[in-house]
PDB file of C-alpha atoms in Angstrom:
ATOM      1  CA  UNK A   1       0.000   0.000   0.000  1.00  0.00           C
ATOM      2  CA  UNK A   2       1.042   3.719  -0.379  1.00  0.00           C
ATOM      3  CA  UNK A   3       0.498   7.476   1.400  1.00  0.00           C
ATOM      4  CA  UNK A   4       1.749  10.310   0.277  1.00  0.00           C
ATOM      5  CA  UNK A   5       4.981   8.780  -1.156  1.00  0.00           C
ATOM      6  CA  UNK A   6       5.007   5.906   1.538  1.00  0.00           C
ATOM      7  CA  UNK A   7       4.860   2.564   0.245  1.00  0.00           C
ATOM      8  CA  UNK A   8       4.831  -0.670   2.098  1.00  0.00           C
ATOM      9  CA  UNK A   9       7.377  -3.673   1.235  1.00  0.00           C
ATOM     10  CA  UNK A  10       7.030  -7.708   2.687  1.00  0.00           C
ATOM     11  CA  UNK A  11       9.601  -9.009   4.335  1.00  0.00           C
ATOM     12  CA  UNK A  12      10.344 -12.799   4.752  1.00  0.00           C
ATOM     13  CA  UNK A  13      12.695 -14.306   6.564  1.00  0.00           C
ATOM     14  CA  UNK A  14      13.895 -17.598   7.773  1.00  0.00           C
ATOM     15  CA  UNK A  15      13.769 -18.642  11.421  1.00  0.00           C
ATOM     16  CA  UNK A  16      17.834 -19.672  12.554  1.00  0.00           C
ATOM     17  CA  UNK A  17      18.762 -23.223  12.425  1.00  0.00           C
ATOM     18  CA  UNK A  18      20.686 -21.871  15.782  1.00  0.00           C
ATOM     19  CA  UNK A  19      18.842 -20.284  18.452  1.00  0.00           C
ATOM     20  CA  UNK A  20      21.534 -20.195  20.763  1.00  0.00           C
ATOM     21  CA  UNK A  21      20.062 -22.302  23.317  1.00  0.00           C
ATOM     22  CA  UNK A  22      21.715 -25.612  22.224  1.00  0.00           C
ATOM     23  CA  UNK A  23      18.801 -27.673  20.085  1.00  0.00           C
ATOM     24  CA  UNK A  24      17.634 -25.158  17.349  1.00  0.00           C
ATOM     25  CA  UNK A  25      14.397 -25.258  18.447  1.00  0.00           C
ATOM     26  CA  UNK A  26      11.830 -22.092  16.762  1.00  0.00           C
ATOM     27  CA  UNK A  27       9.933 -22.365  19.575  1.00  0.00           C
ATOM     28  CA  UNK A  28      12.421 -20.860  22.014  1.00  0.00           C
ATOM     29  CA  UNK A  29      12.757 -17.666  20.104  1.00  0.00           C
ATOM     30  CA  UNK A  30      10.757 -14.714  21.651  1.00  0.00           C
ATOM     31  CA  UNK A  31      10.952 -12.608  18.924  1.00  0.00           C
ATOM     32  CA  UNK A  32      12.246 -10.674  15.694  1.00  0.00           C
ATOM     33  CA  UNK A  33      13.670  -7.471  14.807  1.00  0.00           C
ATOM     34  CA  UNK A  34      13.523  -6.000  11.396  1.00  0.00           C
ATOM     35  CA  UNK A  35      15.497  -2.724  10.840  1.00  0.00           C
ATOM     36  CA  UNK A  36      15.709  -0.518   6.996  1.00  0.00           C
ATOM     37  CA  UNK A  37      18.653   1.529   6.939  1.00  0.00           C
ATOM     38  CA  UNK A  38      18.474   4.107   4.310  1.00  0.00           C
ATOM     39  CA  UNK A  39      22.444   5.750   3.450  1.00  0.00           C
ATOM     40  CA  UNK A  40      20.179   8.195   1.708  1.00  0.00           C
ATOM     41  CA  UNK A  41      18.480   9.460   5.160  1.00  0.00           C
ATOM     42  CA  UNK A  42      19.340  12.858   6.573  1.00  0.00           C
ATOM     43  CA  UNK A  43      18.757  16.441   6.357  1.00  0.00           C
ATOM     44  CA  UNK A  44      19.522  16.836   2.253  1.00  0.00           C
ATOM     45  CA  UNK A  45      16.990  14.098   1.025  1.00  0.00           C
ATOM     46  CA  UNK A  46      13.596  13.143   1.975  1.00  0.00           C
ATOM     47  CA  UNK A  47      14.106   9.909   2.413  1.00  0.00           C
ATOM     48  CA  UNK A  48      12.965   8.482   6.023  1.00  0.00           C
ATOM     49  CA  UNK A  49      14.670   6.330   7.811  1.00  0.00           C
ATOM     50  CA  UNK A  50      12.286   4.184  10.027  1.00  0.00           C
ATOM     51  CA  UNK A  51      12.665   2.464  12.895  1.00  0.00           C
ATOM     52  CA  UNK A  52      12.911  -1.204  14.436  1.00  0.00           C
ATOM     53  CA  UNK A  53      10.207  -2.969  13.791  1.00  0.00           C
ATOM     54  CA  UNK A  54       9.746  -5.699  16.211  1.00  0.00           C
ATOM     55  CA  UNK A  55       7.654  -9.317  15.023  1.00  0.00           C
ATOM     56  CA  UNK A  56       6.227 -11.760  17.274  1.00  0.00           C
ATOM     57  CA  UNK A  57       7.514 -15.241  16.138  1.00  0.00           C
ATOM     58  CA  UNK A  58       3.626 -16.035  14.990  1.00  0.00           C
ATOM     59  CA  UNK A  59       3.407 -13.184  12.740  1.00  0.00           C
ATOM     60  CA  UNK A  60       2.227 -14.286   9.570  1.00  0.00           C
ATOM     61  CA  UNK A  61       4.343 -14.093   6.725  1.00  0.00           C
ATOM     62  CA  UNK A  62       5.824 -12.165   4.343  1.00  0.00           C
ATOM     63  CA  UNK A  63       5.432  -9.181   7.193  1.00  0.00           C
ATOM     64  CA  UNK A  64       4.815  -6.206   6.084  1.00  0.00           C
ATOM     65  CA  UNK A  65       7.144  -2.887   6.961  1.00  0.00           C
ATOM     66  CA  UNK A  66       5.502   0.369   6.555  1.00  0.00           C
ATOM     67  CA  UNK A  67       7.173   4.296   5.990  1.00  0.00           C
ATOM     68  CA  UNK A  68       9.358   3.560   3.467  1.00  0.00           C
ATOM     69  CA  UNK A  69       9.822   6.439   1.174  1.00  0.00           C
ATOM     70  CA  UNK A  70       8.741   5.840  -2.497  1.00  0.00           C
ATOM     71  CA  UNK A  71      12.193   6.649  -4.596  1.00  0.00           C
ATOM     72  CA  UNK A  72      14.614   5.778  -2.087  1.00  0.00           C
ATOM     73  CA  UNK A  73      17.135   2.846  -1.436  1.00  0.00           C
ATOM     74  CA  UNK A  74      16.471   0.824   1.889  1.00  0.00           C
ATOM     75  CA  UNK A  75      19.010  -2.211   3.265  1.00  0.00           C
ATOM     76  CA  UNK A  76      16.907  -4.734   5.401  1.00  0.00           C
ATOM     77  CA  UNK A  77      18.523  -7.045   7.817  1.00  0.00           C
ATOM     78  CA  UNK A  78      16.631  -9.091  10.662  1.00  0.00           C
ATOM     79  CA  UNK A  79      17.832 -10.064  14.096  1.00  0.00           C
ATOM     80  CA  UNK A  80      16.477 -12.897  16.660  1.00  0.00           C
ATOM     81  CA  UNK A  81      15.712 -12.454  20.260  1.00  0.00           C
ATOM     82  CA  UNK A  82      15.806 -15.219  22.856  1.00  0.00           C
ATOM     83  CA  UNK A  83      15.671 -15.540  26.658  1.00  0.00           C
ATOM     84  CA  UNK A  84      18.876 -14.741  26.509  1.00  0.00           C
ATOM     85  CA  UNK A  85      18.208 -11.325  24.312  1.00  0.00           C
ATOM     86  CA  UNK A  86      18.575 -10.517  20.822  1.00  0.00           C
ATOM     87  CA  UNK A  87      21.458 -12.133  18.335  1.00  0.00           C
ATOM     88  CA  UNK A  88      23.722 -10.479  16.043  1.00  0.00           C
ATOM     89  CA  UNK A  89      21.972  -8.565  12.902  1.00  0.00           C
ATOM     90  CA  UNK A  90      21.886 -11.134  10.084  1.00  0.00           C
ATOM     91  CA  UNK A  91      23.461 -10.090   6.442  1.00  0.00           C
ATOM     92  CA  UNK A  92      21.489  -7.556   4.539  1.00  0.00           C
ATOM     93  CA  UNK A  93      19.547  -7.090   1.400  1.00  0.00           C
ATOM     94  CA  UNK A  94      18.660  -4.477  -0.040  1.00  0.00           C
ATOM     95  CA  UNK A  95      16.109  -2.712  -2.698  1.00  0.00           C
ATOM     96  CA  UNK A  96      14.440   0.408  -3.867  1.00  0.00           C
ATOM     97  CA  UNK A  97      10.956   1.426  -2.433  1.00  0.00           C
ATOM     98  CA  UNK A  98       8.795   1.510  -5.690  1.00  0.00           C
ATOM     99  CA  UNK A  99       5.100   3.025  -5.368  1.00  0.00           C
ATOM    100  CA  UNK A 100       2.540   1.981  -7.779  1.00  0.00           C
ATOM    101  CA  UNK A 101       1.628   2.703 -10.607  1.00  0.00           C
ATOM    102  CA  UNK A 102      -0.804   6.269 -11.136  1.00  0.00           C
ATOM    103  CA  UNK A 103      -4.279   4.897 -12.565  1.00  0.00           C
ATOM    104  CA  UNK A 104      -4.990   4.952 -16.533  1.00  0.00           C
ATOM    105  CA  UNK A 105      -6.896   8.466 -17.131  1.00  0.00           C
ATOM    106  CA  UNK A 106      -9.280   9.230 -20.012  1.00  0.00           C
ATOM    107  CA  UNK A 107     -10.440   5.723 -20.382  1.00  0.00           C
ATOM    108  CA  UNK A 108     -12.790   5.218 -23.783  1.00  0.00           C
ATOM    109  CA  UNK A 109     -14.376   1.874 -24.534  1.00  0.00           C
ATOM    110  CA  UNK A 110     -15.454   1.043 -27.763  1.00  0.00           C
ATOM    111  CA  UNK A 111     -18.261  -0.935 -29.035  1.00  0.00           C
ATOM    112  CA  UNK A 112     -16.056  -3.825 -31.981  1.00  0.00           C
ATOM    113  CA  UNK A 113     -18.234  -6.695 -31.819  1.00  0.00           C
ATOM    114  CA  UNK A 114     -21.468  -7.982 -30.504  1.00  0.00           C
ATOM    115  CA  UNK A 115     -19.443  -9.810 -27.272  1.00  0.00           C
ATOM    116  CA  UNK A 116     -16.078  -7.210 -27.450  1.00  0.00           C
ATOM    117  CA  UNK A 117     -15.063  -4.054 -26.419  1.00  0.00           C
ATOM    118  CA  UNK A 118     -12.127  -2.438 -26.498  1.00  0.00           C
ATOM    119  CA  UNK A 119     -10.802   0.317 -23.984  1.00  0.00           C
ATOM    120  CA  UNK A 120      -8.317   2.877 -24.253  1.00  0.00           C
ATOM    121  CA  UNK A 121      -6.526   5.492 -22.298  1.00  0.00           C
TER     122      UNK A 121
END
């Protein structure tokens, strides 16, 4: 979805095959982190830098992170929390935040056959 040059992207992620707590088990991770680090950010571009985003270990997937400016380059990288707290920030990826498309304007439709029509814009 998109605001005012915000757009939404999903984010999926795998759950570690190490959770730190000796048997790999999913089920002993509390939570996730997701964090978008824009090098663009700061007081000469528009581009916002949000912030952690925290994700309960049920959340569905792909989640979805919100406040991304439309235009600008973000790096994603997630991080796993245990009882013992959170893990080191796993390797980026990154991608531009792309709004949609603006809707066709001046649509015609045209009458060809009994069971067609054609439209135009």
């Amino acid at each position: 979805g998109e605001q005012s040059g915000l757009v939404v992207v999903l984010v999926s992620y795998l759950f570690p095959s190490q959770t730190g707590l000796g048997n790999g088990m999913p089920s002993l991770l509390t939570s996730f982190q997701i964090q978008a680090l824009s090098s663009e950010a700061g007081s000469s571009s528009n581009c916002l830098q949000p912030t952690i985003m925290s994700v309960s270990t049920t959340s569905p997937f792909p989640v979805p992170f919100s406040g991304l400016t439309k235009g600008c380059s973000y790096s994603f990288s997630v991080r796993a929390e245990n009882l013992a707290g959170f893990g080191l920030w796993g390797e980026s990826q990154s991608l531009q935040a792309i709004g949609t498309s603006s809707s066709p304007q001046n649509l015609i439709a045209s009458a060809r056959y009994s069971l067609q029509v054609d439209l135009s814009w």
